[in-house]
mmCIF file of C-alpha atoms in Angstrom:
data_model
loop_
_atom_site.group_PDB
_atom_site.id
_atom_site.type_symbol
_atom_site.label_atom_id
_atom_site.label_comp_id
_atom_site.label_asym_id
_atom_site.label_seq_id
_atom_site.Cartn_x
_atom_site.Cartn_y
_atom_site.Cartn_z
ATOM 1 C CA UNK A 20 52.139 15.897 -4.801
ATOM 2 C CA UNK A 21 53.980 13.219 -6.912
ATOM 3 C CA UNK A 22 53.370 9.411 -6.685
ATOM 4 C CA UNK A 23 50.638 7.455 -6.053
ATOM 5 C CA UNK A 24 48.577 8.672 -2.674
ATOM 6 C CA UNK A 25 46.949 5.940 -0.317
ATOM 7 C CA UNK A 26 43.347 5.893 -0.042
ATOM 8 C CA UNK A 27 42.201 7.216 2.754
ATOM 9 C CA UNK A 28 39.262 5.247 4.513
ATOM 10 C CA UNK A 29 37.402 6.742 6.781
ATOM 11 C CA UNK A 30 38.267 10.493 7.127
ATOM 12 C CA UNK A 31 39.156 13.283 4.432
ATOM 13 C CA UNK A 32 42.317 14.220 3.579
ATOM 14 C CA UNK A 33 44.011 17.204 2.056
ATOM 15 C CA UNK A 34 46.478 16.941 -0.805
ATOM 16 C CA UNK A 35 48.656 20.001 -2.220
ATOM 17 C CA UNK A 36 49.331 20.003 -6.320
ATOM 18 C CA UNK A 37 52.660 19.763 -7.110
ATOM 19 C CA UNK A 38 54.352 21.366 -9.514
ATOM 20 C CA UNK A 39 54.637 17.988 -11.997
ATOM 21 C CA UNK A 40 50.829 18.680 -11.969
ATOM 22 C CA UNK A 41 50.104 22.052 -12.765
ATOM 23 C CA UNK A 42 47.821 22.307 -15.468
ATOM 24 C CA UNK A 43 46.508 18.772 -15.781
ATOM 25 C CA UNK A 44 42.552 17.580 -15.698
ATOM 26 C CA UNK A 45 41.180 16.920 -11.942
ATOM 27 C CA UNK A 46 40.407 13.301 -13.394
ATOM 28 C CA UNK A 47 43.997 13.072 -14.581
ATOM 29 C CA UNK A 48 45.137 14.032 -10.913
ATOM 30 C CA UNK A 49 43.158 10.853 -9.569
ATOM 31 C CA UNK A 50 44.361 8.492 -12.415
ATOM 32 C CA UNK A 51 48.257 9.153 -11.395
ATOM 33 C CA UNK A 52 47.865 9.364 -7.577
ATOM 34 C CA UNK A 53 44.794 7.589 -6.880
ATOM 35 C CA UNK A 54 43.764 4.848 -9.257
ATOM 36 C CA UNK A 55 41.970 2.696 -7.336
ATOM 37 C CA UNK A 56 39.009 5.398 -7.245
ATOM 38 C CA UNK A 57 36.980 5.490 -10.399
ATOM 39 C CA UNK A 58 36.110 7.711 -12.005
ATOM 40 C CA UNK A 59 32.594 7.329 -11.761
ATOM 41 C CA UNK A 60 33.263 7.770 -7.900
ATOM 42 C CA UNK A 61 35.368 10.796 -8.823
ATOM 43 C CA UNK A 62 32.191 12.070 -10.809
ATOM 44 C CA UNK A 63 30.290 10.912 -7.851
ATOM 45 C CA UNK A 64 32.088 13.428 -5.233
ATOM 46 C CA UNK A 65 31.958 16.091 -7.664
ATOM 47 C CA UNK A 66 28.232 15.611 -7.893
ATOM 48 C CA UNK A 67 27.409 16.080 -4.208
ATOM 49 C CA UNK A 68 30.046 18.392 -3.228
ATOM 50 C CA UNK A 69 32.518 16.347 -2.176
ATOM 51 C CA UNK A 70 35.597 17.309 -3.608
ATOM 52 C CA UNK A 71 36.711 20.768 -2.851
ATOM 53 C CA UNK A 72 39.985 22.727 -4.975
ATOM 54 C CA UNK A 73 40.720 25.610 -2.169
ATOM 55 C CA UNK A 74 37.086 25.198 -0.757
ATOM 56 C CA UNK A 75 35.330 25.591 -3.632
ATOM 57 C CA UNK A 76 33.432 22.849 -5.843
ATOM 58 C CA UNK A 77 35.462 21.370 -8.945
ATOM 59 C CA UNK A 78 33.911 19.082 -11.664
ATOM 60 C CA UNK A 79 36.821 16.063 -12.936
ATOM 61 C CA UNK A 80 37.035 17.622 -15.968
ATOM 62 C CA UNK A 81 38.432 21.103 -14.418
ATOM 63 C CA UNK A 82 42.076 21.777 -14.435
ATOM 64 C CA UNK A 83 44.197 22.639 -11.628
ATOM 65 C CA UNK A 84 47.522 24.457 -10.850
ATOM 66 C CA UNK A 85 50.430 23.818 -8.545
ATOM 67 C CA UNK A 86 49.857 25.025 -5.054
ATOM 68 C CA UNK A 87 46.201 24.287 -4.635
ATOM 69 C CA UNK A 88 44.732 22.744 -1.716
ATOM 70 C CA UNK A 89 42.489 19.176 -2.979
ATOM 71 C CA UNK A 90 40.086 18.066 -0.589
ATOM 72 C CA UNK A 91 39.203 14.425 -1.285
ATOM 73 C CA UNK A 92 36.467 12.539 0.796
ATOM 74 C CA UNK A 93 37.050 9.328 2.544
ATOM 75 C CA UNK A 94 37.197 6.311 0.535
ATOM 76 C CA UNK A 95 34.218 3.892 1.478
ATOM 77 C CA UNK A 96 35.540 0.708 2.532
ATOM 78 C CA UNK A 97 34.972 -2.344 -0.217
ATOM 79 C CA UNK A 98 32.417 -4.482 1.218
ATOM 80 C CA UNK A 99 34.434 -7.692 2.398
ATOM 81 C CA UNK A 100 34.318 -10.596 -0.468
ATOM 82 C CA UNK A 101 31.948 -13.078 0.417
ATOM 83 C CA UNK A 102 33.452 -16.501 0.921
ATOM 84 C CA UNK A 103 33.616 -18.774 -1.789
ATOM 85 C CA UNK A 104 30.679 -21.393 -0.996
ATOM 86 C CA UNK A 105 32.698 -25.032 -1.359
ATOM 87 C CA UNK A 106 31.740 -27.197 -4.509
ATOM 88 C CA UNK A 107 30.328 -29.878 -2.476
ATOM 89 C CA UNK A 108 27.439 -31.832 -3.991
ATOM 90 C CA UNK A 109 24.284 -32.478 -2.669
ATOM 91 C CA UNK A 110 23.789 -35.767 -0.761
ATOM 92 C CA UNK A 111 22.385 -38.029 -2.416
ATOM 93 C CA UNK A 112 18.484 -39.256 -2.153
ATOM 94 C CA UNK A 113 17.859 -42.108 -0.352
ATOM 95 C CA UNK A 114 16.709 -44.060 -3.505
ATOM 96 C CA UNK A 115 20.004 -43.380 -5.071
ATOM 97 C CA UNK A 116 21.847 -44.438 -2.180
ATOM 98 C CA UNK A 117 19.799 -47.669 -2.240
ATOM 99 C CA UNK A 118 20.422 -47.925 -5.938
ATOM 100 C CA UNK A 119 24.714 -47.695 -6.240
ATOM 101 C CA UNK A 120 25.042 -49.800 -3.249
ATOM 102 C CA UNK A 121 22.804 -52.990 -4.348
ATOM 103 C CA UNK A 122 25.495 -53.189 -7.453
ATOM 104 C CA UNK A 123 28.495 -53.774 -4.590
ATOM 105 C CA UNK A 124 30.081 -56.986 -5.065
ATOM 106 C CA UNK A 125 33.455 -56.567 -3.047
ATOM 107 C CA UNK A 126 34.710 -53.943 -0.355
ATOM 108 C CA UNK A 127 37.897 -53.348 1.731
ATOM 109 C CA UNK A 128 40.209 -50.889 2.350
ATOM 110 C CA UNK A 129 41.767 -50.010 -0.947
ATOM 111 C CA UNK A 130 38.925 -51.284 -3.649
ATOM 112 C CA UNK A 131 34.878 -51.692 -4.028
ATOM 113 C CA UNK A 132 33.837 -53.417 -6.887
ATOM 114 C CA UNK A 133 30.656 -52.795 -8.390
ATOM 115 C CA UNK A 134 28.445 -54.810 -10.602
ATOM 116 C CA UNK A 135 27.264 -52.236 -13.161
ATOM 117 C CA UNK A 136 24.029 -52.466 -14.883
ATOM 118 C CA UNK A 137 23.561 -52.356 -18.672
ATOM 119 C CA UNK A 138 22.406 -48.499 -19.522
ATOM 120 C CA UNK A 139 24.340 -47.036 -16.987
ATOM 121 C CA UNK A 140 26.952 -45.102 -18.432
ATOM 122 C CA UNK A 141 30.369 -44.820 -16.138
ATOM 123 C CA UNK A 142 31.250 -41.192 -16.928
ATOM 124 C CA UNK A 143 27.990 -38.108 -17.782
ATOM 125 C CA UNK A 144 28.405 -36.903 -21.209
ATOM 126 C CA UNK A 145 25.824 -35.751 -23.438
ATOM 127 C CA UNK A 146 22.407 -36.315 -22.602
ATOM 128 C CA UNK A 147 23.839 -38.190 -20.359
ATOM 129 C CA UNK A 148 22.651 -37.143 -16.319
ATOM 130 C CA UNK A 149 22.767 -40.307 -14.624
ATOM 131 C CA UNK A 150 25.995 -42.571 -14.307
ATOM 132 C CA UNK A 151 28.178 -43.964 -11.525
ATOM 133 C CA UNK A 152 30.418 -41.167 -11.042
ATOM 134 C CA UNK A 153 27.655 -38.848 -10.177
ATOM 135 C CA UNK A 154 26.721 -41.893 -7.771
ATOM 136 C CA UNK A 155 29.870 -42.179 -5.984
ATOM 137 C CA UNK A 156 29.313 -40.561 -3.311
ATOM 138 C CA UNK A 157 27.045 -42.922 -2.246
ATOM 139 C CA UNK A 158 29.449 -45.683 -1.707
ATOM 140 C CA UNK A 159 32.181 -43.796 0.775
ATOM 141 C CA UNK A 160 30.499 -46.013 3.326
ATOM 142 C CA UNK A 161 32.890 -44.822 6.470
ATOM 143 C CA UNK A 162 35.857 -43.602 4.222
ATOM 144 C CA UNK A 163 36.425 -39.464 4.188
ATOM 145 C CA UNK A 164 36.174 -39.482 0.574
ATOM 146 C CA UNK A 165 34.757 -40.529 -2.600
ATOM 147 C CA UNK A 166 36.065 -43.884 -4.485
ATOM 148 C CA UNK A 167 37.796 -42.814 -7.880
ATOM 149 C CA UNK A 168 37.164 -44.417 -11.242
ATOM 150 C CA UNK A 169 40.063 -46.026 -12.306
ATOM 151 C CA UNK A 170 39.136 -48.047 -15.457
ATOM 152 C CA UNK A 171 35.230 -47.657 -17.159
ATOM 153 C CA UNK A 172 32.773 -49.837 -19.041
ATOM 154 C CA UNK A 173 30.378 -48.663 -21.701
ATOM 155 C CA UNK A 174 27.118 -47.397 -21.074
ATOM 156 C CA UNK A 175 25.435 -51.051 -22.408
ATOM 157 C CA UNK A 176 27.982 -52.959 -21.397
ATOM 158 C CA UNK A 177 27.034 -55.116 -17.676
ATOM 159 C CA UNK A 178 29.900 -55.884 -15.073
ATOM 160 C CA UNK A 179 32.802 -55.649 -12.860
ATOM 161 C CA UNK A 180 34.070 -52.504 -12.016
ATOM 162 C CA UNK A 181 36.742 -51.529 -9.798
ATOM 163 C CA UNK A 182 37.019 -48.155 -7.786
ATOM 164 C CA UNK A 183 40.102 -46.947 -5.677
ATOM 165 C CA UNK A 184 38.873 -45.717 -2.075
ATOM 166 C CA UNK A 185 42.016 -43.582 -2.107
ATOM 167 C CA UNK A 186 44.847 -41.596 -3.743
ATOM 168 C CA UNK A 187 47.343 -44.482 -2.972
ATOM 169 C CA UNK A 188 45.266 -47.251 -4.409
ATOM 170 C CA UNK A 189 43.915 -45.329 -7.262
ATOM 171 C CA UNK A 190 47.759 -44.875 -8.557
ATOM 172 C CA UNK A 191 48.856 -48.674 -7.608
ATOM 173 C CA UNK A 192 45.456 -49.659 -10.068
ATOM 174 C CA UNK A 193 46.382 -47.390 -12.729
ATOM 175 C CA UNK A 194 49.980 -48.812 -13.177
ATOM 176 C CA UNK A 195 48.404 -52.553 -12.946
ATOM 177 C CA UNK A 196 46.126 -51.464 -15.930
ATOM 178 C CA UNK A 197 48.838 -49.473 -17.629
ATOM 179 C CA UNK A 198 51.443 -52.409 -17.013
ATOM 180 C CA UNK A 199 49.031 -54.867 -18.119
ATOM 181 C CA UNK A 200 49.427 -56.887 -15.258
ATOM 182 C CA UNK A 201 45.732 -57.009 -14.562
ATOM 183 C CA UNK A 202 43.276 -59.463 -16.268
ATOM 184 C CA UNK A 203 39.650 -58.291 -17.158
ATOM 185 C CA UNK A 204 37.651 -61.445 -18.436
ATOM 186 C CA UNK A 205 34.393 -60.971 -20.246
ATOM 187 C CA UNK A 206 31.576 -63.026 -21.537
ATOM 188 C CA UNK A 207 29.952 -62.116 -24.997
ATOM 189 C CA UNK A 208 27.297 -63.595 -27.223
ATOM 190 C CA UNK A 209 28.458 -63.535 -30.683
ATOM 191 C CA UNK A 210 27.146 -64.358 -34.451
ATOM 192 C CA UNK A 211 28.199 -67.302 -35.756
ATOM 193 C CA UNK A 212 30.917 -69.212 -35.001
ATOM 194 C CA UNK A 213 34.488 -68.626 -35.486
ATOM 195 C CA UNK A 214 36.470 -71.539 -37.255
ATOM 196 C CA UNK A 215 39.415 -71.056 -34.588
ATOM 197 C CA UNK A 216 38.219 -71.823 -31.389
ATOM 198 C CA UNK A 217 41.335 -70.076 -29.604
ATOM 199 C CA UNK A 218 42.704 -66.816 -31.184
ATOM 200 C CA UNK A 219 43.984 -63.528 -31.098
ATOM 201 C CA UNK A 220 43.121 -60.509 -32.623
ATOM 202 C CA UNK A 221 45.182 -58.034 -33.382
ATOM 203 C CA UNK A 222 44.561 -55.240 -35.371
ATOM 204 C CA UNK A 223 45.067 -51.252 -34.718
ATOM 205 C CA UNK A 224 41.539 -49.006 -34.233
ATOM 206 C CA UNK A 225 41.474 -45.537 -34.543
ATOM 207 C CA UNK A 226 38.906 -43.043 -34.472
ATOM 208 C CA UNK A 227 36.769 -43.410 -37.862
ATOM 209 C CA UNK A 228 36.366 -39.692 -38.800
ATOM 210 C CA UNK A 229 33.209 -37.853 -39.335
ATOM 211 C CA UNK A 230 31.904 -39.704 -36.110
ATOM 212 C CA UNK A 231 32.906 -36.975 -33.802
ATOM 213 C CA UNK A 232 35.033 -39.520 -31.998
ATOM 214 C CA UNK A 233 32.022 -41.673 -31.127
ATOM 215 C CA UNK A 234 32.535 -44.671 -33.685
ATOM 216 C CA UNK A 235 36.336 -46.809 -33.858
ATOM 217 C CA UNK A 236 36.918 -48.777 -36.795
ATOM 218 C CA UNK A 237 40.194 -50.689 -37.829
ATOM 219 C CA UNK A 238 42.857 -48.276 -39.258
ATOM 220 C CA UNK A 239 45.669 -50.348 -40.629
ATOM 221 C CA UNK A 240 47.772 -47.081 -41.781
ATOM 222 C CA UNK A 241 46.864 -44.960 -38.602
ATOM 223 C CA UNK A 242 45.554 -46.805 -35.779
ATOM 224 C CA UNK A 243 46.833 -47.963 -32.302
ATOM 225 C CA UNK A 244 48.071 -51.327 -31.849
ATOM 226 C CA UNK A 245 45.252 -53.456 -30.300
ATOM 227 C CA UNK A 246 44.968 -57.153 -29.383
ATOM 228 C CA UNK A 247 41.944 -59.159 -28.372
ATOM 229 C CA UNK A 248 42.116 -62.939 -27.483
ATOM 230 C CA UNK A 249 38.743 -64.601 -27.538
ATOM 231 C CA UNK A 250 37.993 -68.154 -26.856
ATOM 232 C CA UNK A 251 35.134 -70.203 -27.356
ATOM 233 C CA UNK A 252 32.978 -71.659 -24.190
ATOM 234 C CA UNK A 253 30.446 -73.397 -26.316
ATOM 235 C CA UNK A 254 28.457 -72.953 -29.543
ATOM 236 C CA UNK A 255 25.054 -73.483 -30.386
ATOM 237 C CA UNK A 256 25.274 -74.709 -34.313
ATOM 238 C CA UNK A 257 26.253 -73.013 -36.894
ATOM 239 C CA UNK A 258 24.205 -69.611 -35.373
ATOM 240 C CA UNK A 259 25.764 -68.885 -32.198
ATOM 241 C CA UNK A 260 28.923 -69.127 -30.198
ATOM 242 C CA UNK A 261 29.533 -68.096 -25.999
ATOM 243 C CA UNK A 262 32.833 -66.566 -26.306
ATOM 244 C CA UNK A 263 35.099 -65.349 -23.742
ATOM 245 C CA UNK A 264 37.273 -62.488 -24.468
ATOM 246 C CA UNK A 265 40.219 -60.926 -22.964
ATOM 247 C CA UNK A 266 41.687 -57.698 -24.324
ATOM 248 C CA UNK A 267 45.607 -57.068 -24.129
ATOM 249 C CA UNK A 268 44.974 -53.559 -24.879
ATOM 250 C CA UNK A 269 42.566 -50.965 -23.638
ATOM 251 C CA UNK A 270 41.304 -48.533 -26.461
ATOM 252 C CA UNK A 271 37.701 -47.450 -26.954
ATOM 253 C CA UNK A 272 34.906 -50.218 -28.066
ATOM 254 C CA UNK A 273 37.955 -52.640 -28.534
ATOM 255 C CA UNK A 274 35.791 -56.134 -28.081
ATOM 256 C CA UNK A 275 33.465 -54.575 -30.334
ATOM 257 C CA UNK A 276 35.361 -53.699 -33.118
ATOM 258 C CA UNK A 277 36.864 -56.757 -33.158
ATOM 259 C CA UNK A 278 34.409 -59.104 -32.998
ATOM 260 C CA UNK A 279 33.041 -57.267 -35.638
ATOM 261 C CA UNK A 280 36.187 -57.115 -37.783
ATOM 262 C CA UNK A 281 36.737 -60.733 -37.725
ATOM 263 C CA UNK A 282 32.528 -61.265 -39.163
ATOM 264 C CA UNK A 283 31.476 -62.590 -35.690
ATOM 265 C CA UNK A 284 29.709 -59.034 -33.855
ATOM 266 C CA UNK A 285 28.428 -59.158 -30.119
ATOM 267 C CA UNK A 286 24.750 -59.911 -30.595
ATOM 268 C CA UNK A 287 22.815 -56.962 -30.045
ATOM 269 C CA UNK A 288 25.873 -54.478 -31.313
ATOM 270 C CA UNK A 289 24.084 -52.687 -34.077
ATOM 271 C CA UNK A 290 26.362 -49.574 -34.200
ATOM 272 C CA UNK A 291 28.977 -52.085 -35.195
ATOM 273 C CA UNK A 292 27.336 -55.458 -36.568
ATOM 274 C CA UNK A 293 24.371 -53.697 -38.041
ATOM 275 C CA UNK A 294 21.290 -55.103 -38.402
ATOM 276 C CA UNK A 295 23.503 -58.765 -38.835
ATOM 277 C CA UNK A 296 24.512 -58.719 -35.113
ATOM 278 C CA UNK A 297 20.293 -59.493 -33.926
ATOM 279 C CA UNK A 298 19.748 -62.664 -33.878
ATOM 280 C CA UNK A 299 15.960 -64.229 -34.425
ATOM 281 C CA UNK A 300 13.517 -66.022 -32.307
ATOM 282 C CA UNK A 301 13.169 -64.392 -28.900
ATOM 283 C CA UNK A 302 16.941 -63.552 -28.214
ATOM 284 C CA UNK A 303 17.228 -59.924 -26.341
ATOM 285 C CA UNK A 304 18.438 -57.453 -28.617
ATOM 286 C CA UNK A 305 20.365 -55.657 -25.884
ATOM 287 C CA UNK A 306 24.437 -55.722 -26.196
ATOM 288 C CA UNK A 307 25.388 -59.603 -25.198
ATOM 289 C CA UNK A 308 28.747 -58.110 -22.954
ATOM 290 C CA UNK A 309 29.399 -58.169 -19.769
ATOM 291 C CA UNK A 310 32.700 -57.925 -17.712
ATOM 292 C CA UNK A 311 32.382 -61.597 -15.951
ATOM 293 C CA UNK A 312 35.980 -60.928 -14.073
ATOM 294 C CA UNK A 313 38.372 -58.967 -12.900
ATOM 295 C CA UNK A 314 41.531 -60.085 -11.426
ATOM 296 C CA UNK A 315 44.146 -57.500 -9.978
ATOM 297 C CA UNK A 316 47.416 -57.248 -7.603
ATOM 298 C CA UNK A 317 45.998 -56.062 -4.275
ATOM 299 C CA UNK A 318 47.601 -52.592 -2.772
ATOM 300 C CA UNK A 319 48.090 -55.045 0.605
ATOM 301 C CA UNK A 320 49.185 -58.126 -0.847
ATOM 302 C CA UNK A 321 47.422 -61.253 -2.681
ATOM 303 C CA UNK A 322 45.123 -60.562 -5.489
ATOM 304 C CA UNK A 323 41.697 -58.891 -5.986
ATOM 305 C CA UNK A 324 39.644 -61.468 -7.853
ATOM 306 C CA UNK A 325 35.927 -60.757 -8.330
ATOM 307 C CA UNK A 326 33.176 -62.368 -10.783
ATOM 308 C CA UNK A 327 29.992 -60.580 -11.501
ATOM 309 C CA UNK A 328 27.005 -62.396 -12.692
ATOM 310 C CA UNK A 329 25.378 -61.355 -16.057
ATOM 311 C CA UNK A 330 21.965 -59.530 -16.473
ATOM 312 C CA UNK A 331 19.146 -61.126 -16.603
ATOM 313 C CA UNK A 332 18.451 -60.240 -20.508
ATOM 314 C CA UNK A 333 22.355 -62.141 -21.122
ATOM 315 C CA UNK A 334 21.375 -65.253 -18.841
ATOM 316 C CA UNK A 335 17.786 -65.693 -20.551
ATOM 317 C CA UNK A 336 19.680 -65.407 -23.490
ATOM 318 C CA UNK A 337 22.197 -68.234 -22.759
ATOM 319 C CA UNK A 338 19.359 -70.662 -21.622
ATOM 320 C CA UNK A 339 17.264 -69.720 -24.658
ATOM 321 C CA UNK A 340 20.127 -71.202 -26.867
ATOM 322 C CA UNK A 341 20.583 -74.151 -24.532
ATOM 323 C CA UNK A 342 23.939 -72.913 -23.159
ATOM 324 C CA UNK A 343 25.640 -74.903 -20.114
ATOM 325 C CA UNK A 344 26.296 -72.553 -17.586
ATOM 326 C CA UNK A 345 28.986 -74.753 -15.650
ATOM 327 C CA UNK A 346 30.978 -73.883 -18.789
ATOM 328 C CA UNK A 347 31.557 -70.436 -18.367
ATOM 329 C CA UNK A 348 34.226 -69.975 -15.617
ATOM 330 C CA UNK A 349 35.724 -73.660 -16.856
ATOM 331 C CA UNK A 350 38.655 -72.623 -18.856
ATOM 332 C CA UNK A 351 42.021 -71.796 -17.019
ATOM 333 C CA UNK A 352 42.603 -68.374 -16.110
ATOM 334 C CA UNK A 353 46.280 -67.516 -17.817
ATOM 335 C CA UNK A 354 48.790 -65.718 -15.962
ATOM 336 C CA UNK A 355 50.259 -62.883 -18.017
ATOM 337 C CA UNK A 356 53.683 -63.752 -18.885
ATOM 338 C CA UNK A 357 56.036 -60.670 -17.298
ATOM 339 C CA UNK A 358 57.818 -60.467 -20.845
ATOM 340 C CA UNK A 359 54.649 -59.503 -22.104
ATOM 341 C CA UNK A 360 54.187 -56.623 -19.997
ATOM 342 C CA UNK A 361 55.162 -52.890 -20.521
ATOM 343 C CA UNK A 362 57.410 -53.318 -17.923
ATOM 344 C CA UNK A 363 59.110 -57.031 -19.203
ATOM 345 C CA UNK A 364 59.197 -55.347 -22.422
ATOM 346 C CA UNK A 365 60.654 -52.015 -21.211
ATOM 347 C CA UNK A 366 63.456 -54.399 -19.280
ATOM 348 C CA UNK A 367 63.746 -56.631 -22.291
ATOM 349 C CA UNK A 368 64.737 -53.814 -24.652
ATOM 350 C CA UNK A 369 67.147 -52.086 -22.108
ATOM 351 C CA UNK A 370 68.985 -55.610 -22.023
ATOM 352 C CA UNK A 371 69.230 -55.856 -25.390
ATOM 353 C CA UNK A 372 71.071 -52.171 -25.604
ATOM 354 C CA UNK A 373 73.394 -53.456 -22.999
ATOM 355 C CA UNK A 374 74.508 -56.115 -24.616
ATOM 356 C CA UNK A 375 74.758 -54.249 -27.977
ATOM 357 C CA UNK A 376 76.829 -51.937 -26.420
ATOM 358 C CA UNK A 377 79.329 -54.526 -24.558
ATOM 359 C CA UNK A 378 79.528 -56.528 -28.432
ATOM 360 C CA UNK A 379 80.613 -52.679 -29.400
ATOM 361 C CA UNK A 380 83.051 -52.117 -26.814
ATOM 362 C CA UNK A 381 84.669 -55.774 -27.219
ATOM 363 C CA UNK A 382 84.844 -55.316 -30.965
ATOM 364 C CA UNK A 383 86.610 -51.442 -30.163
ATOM 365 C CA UNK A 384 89.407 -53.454 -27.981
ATOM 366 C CA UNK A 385 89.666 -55.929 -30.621
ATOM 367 C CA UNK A 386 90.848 -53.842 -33.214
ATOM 368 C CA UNK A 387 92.838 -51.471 -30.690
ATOM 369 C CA UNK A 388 95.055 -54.687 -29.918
ATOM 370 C CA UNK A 389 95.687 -55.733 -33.457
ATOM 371 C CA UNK A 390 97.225 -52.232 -34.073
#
């Protein structure tokens, strides 16, 4: 026999050695012709009698000549593979149903909007068990599936969050966000008071080594381009000021950095203010930021525009320091100019080549005339 024999299953079967075999090991027969049995099974038939060379009992490691008769045993069938059980997660307790949806400020077709808590985290991590995507399930309300996270807040950081309720609206957010054409407002309670009222900050954070990717600081040789504007709602001396800020750019603990950068940190920031960003006399020394707005083109048409109200440790805060709250949501909203955005920019750029390469071709006929 030559080539590769198929198993039987179910009833012996009788093979004759060929003559390419003569002389080889019995377990050497089964490793050319009949791989898929082991040779533990091999050993196994052996054993009990199984396998018979001309009727008589063989061990594997007996050799065996051209013209003998090999009697091999049926092969047992391979039990069937069990089905894969589906990763589905466990529903949700009732308390943690009750939980994710007392935070919902807004809900249609395409979008919910949350109001997250301060010490929730977005995203599980580390030591980290609890956090709204393990929640989400909890908020598919009639919809087949899940909401996906398309943006994220810190874990101490309070406010409006938007989740897609589908494929489609998840990838129409992500552009807006990428494109900058959306416009996340936020409230902060900062140290001292800056000495413009009305500014922007922009300078490039990168990942400040030895933190394990945990701390940003600002990297003027190496870090990404970031811009913050921040105005000023109202100010309470010389010790305090109610700032809102809106950040151009999206990289990790941007507001935070910043504010810190510029010597006026988010009260209650210690990882980046130290022990300068508490303030004294009853303030809370939780992180004073919370993501007041968001404002975003809608999948259907029109805008999304939600507010979420701060926590209670940022309004107690506010009315400690004798804060007007009819302030707060008094400045204009600015429209993002379309030459600011990715896109604007992208189109501005691919102008300018076209033009540079029209003032090329003109100057080419130019001199081919004067020949």
């Amino acid at each position: 026999m030559s080539g590769e024999a198929a198993l039987p299953a179910g009833e012996a079967r009788s093979f004759t050695i060929a003559e390419d075999d003569h002389g080889i090991r019995l377990d050497r027969w089964f490793k050319r012709h009949m791989p898929d049995a082991s040779f533990n099974i091999v050993s196994r038939w052996a054993r009990t009698g199984q396998l018979r060379l001309d009727g008589k009992r063989i061990a594997p490691g007996d050799r065996i000549e051209a013209g003998q008769v090999l009697r091999v045993p049926p092969l047992e069938a391979a039990p069937a593979p069990a089905p894969r059980a589906k990763n589905e997660r466990p529903p949700l307790p009732p308390e943690d149903l009750e939980f994710i949806q007392s935070f919902v400020l807004h809900k249609d077709r395409a979008a919910i909007v949350i109001d997250k808590p301060p010490g929730l985290a977005t995203q599980g991590g580390t030591k980290t068990d609890r956090h709204v995507d393990g929640l989400l399930d909890g908020l598919r309300f009639e919809a087949e599936g899940r909401p996906k996270l398309v943006h994220r807040l810190d874990k101490d950081t309070s406010g409006a969050l938007l989740l897609a309720r589908s494929a489609g609206s998840a990838a129409h957010f992500a552009k807006a966000f990428s494109s900058r054409t959306a416009k996340k407002l936020y409230w902060a309670l900062i140290v001292g008071v800056p000495s413009i009222e009305d500014g922007m900050i922009e300078l490039p954070i990168g990942k400040q080594p030895g933190t394990g990717g945990e701390k940003m600081y600002v990297d003027e040789k190496e870090g990404l381009p970031s811009r913050t504007r921040y105005r000023v709602v109202e100010r309470a001396g010389n010790a305090a000021a109610w700032v809102e800020l809106q950040p151009f750019t999206g990289r990790t603990h941007q507001l935070r950095v910043h504010m810190a950068a510029i010597g006026h940190p988010i009260v209650g920031d210690g990882k980046y203010g130290g022990q300068d960003a508490f303030l004294t006399g009853g303030v809370s020394r939780k992180l004073h930021l919370h993501a007041r707005r968001i404002r975003i083109d809608h999948p259907d048409g029109g805008k999304l525009d939600v507010t979420a109200e701060p926590p209670k440790h940022f309004l107690e805060s506010l009315q400690h320091l004798g804060f007007d709250m009819s302030l707060g949501d008094a400045l204009p909203i600015d429209e993002p100019k379309f030459s600011d955005t990715a896109e604007g920019k992208k189109k501005a750029v691919s102008a300018a080549a076209k033009t540079r390469r029209k003032e090329r071709k003109g100057e080419r006929r130019s001199r081919g005339s004067g020949r």
